[in-house]
Tab-separated table of C-alpha atoms in Angstrom:
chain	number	residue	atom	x	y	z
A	16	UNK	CA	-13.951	-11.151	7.426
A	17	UNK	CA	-11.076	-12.949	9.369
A	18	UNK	CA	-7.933	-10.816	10.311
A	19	UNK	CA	-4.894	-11.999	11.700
A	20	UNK	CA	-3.309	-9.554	14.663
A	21	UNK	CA	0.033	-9.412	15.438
A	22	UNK	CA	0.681	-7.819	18.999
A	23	UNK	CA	4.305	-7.673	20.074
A	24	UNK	CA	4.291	-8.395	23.623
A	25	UNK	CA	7.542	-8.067	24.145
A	26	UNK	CA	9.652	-8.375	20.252
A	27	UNK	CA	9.515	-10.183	16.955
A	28	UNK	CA	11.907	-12.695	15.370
A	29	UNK	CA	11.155	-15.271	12.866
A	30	UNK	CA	11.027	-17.888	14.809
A	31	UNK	CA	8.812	-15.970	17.404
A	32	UNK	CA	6.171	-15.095	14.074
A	33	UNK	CA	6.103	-18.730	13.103
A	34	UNK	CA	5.618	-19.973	16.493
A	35	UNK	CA	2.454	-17.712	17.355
A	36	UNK	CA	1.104	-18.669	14.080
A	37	UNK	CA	1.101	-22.555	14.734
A	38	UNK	CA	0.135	-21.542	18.112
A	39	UNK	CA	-2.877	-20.158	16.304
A	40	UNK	CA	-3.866	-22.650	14.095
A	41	UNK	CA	-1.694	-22.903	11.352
A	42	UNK	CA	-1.085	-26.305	9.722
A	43	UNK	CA	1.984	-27.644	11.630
A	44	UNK	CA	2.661	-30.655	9.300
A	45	UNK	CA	2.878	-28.489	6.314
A	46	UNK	CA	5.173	-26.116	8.131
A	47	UNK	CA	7.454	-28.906	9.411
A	48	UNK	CA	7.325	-29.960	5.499
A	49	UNK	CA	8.625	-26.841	4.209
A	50	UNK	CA	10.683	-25.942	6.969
A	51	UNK	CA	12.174	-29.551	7.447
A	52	UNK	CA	13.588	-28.999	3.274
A	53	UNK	CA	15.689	-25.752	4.105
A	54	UNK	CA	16.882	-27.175	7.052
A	55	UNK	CA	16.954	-30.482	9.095
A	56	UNK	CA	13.757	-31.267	11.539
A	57	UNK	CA	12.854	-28.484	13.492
A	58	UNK	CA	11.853	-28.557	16.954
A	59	UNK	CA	8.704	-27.213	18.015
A	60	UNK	CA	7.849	-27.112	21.807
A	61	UNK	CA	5.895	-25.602	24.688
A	62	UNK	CA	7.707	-23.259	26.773
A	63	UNK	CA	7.072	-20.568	29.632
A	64	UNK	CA	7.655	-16.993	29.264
A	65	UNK	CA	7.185	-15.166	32.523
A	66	UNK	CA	4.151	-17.440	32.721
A	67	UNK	CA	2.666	-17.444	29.582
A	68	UNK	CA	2.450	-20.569	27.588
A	69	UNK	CA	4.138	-20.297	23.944
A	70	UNK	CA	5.174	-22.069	21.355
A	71	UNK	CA	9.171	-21.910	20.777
A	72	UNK	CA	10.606	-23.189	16.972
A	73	UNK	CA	14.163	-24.204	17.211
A	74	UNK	CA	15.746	-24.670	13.645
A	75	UNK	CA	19.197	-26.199	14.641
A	76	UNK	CA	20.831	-24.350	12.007
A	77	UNK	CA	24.323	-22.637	12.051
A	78	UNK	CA	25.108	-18.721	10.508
A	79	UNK	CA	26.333	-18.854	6.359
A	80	UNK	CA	26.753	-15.501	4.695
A	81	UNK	CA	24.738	-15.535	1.249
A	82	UNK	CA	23.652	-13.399	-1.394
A	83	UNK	CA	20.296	-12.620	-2.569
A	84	UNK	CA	20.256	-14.984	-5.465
A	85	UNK	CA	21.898	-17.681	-3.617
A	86	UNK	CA	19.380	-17.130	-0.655
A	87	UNK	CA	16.462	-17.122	-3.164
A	88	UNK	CA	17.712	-20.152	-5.020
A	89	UNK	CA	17.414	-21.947	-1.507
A	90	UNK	CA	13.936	-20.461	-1.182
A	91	UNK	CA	12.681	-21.911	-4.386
A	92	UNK	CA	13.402	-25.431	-3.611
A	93	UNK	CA	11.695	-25.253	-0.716
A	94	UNK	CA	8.558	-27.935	-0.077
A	95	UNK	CA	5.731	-24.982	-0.117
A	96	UNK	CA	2.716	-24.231	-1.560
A	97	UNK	CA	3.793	-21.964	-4.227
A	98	UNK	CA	2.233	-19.156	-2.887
A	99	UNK	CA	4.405	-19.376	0.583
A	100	UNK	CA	7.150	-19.376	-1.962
A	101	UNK	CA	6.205	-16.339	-3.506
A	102	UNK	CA	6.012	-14.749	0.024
A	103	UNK	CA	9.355	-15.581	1.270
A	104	UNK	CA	10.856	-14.400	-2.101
A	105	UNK	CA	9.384	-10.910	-1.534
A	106	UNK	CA	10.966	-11.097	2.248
A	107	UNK	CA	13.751	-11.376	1.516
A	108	UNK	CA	13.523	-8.215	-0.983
A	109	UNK	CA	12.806	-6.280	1.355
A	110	UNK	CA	15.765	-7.249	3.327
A	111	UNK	CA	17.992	-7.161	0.232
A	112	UNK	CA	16.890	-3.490	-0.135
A	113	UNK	CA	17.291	-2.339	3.561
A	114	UNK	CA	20.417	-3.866	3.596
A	115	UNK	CA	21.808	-2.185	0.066
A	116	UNK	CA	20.536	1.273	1.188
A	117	UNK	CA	23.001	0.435	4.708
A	118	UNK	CA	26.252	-1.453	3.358
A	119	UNK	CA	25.673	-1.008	-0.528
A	120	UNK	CA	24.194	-2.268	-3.525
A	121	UNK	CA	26.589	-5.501	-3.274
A	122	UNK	CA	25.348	-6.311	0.450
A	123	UNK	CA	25.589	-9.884	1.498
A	124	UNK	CA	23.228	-11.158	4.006
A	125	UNK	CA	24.771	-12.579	6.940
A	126	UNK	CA	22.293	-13.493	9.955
A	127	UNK	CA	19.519	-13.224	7.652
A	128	UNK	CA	20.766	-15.655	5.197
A	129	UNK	CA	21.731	-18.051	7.535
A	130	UNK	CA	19.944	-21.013	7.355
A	131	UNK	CA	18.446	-20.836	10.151
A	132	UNK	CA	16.237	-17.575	9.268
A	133	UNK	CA	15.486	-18.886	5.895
A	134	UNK	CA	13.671	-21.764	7.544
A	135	UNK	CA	12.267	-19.469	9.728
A	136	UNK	CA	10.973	-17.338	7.077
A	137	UNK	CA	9.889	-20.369	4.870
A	138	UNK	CA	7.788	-21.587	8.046
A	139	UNK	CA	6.306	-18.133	8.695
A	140	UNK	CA	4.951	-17.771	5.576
A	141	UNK	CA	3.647	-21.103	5.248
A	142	UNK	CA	2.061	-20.565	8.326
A	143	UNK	CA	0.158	-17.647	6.918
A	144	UNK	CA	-0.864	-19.377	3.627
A	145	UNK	CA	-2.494	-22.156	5.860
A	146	UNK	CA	-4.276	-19.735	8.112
A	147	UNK	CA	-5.257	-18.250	5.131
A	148	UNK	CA	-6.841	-14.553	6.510
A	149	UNK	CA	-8.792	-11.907	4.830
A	150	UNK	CA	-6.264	-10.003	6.205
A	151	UNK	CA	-3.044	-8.619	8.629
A	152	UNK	CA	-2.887	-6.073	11.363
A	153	UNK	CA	0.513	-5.331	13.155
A	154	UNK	CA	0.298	-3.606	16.208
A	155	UNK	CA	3.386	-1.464	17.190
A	156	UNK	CA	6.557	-3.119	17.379
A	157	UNK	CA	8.368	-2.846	20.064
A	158	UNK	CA	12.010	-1.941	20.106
A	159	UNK	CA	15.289	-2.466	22.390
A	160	UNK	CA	17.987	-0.338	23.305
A	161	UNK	CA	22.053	-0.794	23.179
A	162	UNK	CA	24.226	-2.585	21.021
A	163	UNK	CA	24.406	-5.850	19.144
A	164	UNK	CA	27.041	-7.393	17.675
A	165	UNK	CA	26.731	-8.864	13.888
A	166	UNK	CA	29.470	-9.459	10.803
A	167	UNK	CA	30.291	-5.861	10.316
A	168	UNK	CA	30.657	-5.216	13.883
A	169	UNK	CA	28.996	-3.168	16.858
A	170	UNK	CA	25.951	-1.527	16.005
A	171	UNK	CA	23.318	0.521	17.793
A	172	UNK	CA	19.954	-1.199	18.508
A	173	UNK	CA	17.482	-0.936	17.054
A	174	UNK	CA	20.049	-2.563	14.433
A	175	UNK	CA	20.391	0.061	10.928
A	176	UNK	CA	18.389	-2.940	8.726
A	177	UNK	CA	15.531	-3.081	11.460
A	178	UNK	CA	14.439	0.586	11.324
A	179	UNK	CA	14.929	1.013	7.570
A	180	UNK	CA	12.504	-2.413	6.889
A	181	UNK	CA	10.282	-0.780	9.652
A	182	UNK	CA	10.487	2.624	8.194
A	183	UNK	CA	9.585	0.701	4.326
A	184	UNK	CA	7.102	-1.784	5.446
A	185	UNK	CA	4.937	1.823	7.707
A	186	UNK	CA	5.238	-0.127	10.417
A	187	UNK	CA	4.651	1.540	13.897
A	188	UNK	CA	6.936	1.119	16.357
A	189	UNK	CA	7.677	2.482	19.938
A	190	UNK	CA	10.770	1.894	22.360
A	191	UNK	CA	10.283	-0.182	25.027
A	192	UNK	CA	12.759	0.779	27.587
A	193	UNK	CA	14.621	-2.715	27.034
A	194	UNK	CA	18.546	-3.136	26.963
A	195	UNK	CA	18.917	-6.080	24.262
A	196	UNK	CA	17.260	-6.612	20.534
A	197	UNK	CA	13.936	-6.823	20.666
A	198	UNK	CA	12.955	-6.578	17.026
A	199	UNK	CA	14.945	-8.905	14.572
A	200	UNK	CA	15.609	-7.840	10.430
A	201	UNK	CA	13.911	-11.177	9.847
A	202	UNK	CA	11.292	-10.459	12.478
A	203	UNK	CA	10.873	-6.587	10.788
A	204	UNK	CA	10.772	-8.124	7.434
A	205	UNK	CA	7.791	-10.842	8.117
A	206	UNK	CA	5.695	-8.207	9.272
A	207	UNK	CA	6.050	-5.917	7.317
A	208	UNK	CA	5.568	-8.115	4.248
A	209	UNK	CA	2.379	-9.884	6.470
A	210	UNK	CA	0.830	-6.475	7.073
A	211	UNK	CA	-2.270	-5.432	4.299
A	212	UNK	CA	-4.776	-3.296	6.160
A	213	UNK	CA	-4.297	-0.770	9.609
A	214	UNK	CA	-6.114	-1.288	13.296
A	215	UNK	CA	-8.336	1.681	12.359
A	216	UNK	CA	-10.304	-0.866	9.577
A	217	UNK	CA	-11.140	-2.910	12.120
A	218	UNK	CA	-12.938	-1.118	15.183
A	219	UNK	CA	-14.699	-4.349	16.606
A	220	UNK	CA	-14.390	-8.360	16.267
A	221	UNK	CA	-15.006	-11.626	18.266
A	222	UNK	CA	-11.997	-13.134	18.567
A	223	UNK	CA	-11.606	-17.122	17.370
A	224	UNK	CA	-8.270	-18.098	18.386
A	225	UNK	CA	-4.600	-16.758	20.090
A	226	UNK	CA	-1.480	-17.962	19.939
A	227	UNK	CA	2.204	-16.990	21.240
A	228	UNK	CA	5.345	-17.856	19.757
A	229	UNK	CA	8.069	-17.164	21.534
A	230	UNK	CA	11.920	-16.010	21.805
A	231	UNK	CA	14.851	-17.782	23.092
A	232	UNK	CA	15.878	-15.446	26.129
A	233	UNK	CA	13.089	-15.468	29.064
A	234	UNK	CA	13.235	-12.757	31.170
A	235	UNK	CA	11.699	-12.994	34.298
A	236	UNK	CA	9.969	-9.750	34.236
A	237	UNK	CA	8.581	-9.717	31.059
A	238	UNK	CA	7.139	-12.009	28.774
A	239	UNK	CA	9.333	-12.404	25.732
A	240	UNK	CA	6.527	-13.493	23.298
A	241	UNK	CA	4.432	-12.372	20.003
A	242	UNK	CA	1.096	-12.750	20.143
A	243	UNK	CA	-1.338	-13.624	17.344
A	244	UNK	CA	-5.075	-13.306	17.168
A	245	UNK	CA	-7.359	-14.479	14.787
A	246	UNK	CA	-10.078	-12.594	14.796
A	247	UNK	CA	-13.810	-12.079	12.783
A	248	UNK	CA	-15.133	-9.047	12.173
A	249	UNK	CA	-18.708	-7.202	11.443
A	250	UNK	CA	-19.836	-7.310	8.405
A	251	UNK	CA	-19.277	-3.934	6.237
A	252	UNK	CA	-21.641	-2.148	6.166
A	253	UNK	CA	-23.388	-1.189	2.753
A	254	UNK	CA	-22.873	2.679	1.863
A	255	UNK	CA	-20.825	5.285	1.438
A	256	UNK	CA	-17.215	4.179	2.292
A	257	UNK	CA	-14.503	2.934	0.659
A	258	UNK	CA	-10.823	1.650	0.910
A	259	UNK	CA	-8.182	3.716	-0.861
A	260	UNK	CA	-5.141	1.734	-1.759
A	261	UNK	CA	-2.264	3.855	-3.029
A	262	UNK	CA	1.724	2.661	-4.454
A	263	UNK	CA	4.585	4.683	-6.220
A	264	UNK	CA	6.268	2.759	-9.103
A	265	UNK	CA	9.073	4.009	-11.145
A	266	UNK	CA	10.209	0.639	-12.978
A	267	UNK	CA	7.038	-0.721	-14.873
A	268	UNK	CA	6.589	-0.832	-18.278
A	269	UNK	CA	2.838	1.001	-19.533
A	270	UNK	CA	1.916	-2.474	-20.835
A	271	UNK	CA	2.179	-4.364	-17.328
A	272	UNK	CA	1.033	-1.255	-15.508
A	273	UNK	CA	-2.256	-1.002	-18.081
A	274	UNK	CA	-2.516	-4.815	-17.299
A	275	UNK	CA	-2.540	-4.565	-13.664
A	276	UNK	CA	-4.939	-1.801	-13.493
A	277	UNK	CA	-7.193	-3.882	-15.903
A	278	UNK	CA	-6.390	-7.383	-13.485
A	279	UNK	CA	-7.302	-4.959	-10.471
A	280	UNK	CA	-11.056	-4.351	-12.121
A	281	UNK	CA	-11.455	-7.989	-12.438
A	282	UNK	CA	-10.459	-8.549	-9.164
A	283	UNK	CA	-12.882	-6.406	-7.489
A	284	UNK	CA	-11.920	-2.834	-7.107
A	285	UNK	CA	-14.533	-0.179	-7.668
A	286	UNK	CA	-11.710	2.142	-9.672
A	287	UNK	CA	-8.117	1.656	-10.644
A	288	UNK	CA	-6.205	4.410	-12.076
A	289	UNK	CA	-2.561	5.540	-12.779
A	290	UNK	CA	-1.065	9.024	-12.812
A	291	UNK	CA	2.064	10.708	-14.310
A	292	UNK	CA	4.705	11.162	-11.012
A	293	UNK	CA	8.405	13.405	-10.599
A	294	UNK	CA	10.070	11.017	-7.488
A	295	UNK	CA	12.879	11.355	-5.950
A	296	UNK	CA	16.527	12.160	-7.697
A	297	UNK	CA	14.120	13.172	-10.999
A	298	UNK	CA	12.854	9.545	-11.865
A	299	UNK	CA	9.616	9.508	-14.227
A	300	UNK	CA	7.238	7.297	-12.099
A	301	UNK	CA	3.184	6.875	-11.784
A	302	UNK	CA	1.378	7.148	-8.512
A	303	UNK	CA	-1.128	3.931	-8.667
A	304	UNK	CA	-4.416	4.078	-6.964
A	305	UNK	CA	-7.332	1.707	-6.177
A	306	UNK	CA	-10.688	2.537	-4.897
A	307	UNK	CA	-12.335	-0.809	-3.422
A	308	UNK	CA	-14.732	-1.695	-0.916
A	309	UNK	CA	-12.608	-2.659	3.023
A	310	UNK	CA	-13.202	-6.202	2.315
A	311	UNK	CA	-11.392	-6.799	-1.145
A	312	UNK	CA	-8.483	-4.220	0.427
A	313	UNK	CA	-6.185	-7.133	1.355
A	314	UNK	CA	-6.669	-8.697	-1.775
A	315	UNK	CA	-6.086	-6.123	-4.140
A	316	UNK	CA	-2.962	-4.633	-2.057
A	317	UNK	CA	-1.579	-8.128	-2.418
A	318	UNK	CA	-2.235	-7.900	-6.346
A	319	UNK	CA	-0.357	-4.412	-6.424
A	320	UNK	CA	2.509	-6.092	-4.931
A	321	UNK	CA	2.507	-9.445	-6.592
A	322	UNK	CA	2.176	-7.113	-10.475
A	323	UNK	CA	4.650	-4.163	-9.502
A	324	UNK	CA	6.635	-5.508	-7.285
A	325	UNK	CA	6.490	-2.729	-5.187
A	326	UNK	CA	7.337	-3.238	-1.509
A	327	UNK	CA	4.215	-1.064	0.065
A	328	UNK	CA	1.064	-0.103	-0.470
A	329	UNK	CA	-0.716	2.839	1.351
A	330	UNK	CA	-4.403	2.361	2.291
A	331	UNK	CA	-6.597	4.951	3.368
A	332	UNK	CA	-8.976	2.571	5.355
A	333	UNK	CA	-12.631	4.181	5.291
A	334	UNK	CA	-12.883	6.616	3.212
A	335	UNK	CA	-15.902	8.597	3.019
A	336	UNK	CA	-17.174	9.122	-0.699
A	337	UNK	CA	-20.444	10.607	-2.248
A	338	UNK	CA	-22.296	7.928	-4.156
A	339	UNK	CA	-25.215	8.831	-6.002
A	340	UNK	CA	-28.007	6.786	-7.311
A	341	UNK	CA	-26.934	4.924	-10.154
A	342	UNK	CA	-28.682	2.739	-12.722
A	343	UNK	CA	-28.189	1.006	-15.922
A	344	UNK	CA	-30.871	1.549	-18.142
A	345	UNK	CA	-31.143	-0.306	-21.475
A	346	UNK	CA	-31.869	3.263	-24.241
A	347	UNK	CA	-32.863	2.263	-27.891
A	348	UNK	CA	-31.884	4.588	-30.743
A	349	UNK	CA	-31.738	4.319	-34.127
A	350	UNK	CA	-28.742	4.984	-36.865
A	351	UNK	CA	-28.923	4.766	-40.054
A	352	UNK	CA	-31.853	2.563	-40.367
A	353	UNK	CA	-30.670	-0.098	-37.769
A	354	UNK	CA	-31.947	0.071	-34.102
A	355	UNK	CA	-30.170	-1.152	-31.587
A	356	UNK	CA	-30.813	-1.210	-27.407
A	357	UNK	CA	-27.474	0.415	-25.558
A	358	UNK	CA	-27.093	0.487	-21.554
A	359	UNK	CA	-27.028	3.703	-20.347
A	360	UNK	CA	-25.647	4.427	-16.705
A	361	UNK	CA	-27.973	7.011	-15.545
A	362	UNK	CA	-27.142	9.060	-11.884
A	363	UNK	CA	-29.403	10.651	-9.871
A	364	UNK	CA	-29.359	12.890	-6.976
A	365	UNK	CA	-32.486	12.977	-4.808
A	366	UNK	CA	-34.274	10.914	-7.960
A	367	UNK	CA	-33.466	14.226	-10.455
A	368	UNK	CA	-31.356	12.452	-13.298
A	369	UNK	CA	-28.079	14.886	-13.484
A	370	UNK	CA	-25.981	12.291	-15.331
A	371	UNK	CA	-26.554	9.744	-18.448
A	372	UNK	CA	-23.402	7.454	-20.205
A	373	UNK	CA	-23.472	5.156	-22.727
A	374	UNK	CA	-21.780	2.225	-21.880
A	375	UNK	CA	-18.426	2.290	-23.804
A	376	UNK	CA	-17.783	-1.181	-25.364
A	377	UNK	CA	-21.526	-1.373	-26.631
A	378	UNK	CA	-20.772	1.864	-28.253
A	379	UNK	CA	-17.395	1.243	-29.910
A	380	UNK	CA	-19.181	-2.423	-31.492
A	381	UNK	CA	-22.077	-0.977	-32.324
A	382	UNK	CA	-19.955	1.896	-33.904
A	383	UNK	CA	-17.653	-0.655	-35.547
A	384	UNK	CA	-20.603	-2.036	-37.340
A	385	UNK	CA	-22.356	0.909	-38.895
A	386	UNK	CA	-18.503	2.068	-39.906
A	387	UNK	CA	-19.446	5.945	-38.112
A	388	UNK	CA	-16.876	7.367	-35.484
A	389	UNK	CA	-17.739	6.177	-31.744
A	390	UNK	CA	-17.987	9.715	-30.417
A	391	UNK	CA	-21.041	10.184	-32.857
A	392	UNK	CA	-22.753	7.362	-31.925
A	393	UNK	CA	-22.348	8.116	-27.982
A	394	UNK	CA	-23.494	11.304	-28.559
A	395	UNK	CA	-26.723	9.751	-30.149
A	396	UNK	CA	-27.608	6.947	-27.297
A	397	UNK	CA	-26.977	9.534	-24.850
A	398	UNK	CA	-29.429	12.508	-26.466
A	399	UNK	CA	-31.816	9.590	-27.020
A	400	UNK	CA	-31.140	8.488	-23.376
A	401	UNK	CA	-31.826	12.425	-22.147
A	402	UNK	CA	-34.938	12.272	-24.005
A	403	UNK	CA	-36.298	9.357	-22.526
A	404	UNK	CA	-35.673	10.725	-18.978
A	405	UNK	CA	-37.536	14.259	-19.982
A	406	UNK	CA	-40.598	11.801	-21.349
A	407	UNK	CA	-40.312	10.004	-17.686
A	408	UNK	CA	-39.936	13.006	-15.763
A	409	UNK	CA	-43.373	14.212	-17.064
A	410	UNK	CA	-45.289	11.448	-16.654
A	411	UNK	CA	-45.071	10.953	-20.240
């Protein structure tokens, strides 16, 4: 499995995330493309940080206060593979939400809707779609101290839309002792949207290739850079363990959420269910959760997001699980004259059968064809099913 690392050094901005990704591989014509149709020609060079090598992406774009639609109507012309697209669009929701919990449900975006950071964020995530990884790890982000000064004045670093995309996206973060921002909206916003699995799911790797992308201030003392690794991992191991993806969604309809969970299933995931939930200020909502094996968990959180819309998904990253023995034994029985072979999912602990079911949609045809209720005709396969088991147990 390949994962993509992001370690920030020293901060994150959006140019700083697309730089480290071209520095890492990522298809620098295409990103020019889509980057060069938001804005004019970019300029991407080689610069030193406190003696590290980076790549710095300079937009040459000025500030213009927009609001979401008009941001998002800029996105969607953009020259991108459609899935980049799709990408930046849910960036900039998250941004549209931290900044409507801060300054209200009528927030314009200001900095992060010049053009400048769309380009920025429509190079980052075509970046990503290039590199193409299994999936994203974000190591702690670092954060400045002081003030900064933005369209609706003085604020505190970290800046109030910073932490609350942090705080949204479960990113972890840590102070780094640094007067000045460190940590950018648009920086807070890639990664946060970029991040599908935790450190903790991957415990070893070789590592293929690095890349830095870095800031416009250089500091002598410290190297004002993101770092990205792409990295392969060990195989999973066969077994016991399992990834547990979990979401809260309060504005789905039961016919897309029935769909997803069905799309989920086809995707890969070993479970997929939904559950009555009371959220917060009394809103009727369902608590989603997949059960899939580590390697389809980037996949399938990306499918949660894409189908709900939701803005995070939780994952549990190996879980341990009982599994017992399973198998799927074909059980003829005969009703009303007609025989007919049904798979049976038999479970056994220690080889001592404890478990037999009929498989469902067999059932319900089969069922459907004699005319005779589906609960009857389960309850036949699986007696028959029992006895065959009893006949095998003793030799028979």
């Amino acid at each position: 499995m390949r994962v993509l690392f992001f370690d920030p050094l020293h901060g994150a901005a959006g140019d700083m995330v697309t730089g480290a990704l071209l520095d890492c591989g990522a298809d620098q014509a295409l990103v020019m493309q889509a980057m060069r149709s938001v804005v004019g020609e970019p300029t991407i060079s080689i610069v030193d940080r406190a003696g590290i090598r980076a790549v710095h992406v300079v937009t040459h774009a000025g500030p213009a206060p927009r609001t979401l639609g008009e941001v998002l109507a800029i996105v969607r012309t953009a020259d991108a593979p459609d899935e980049a697209i799709r990408m930046a669009e849910g960036v900039y929701h998250r941004i549209h939400a931290a900044e409507s919990e801060i300054h209200g449900d009528h927030a314009h975006f200001h900095e992060v809707g010049a053009d400048d950071a769309i380009a920025d964020v429509i190079g980052a995530c075509t970046a990503l779609h290039s590199l193409n990884p299994d999936g994203v790890v974000v190591l702690p982000v670092l954060l400045g101290t002081g003030t900064v000064e933005g369209a609706h004045g003085r604020y505190p670093l970290p800046a109030p839309a910073t932490l609350a995309l942090i705080r949204e996206g479960g990113l972890l973060a840590r102070f780094s002792g640094e007067e000045g921002e460190t940590c950018t909206p648009t920086g807070a916003a890639l990664l946060a949207a970029f991040q599908t699995i935790s450190r903790q799911q991957v415990p070893s790797f070789r590592v293929e290739r690095i890349g830095y992308g870095a800031g416009t201030r250089n500091p002598k003392e410290t190297p004002n850079v993101l770092r990205a690794m792409l990295v392969e991992t060990e195989e999973a191991a066969p077994g016991d363990t399992v990834d547990l993806l979990e979401t809260n969604v309060d504005d789905v309809t039961g016919e897309v959420l029935a769909q997803t969970l069905q799309n989920l299933i086809g995707a890969g995931a070993r479970d997929a269910s939904a559950a009555p939930l009371l959220m917060k200020k009394g809103r009727a909502g369902y608590l989603v959760r997949v059960v899939c094996s580590p390697d389809k968990s980037s996949a399938l959180a990306r499918l949660l997001a894409e189908e709900l819309g939701t803005l995070g998904v939780r994952c549990s990253p190996l879980v341990h699980r009982f599994v017992a023995e399973r198998t799927i034994e074909p059980i003829s029985t005969w009703i009303h004259g007609e025989e007919r072979a049904i798979d049976v999912k038999v479970g056994r602990i220690a080889g001592k059968v404890y478990s037999v079911k009929a498989e469902f949609d067999q059932v319900a045809a089969w069922a459907d064809h004699l005319g005779v209720p589906v609960r009857i005709v389960a309850r036949q396969v699986e007696e028959e099913a029992w006895r065959a088991v009893r006949r095998s147990d003793d030799g028979v």
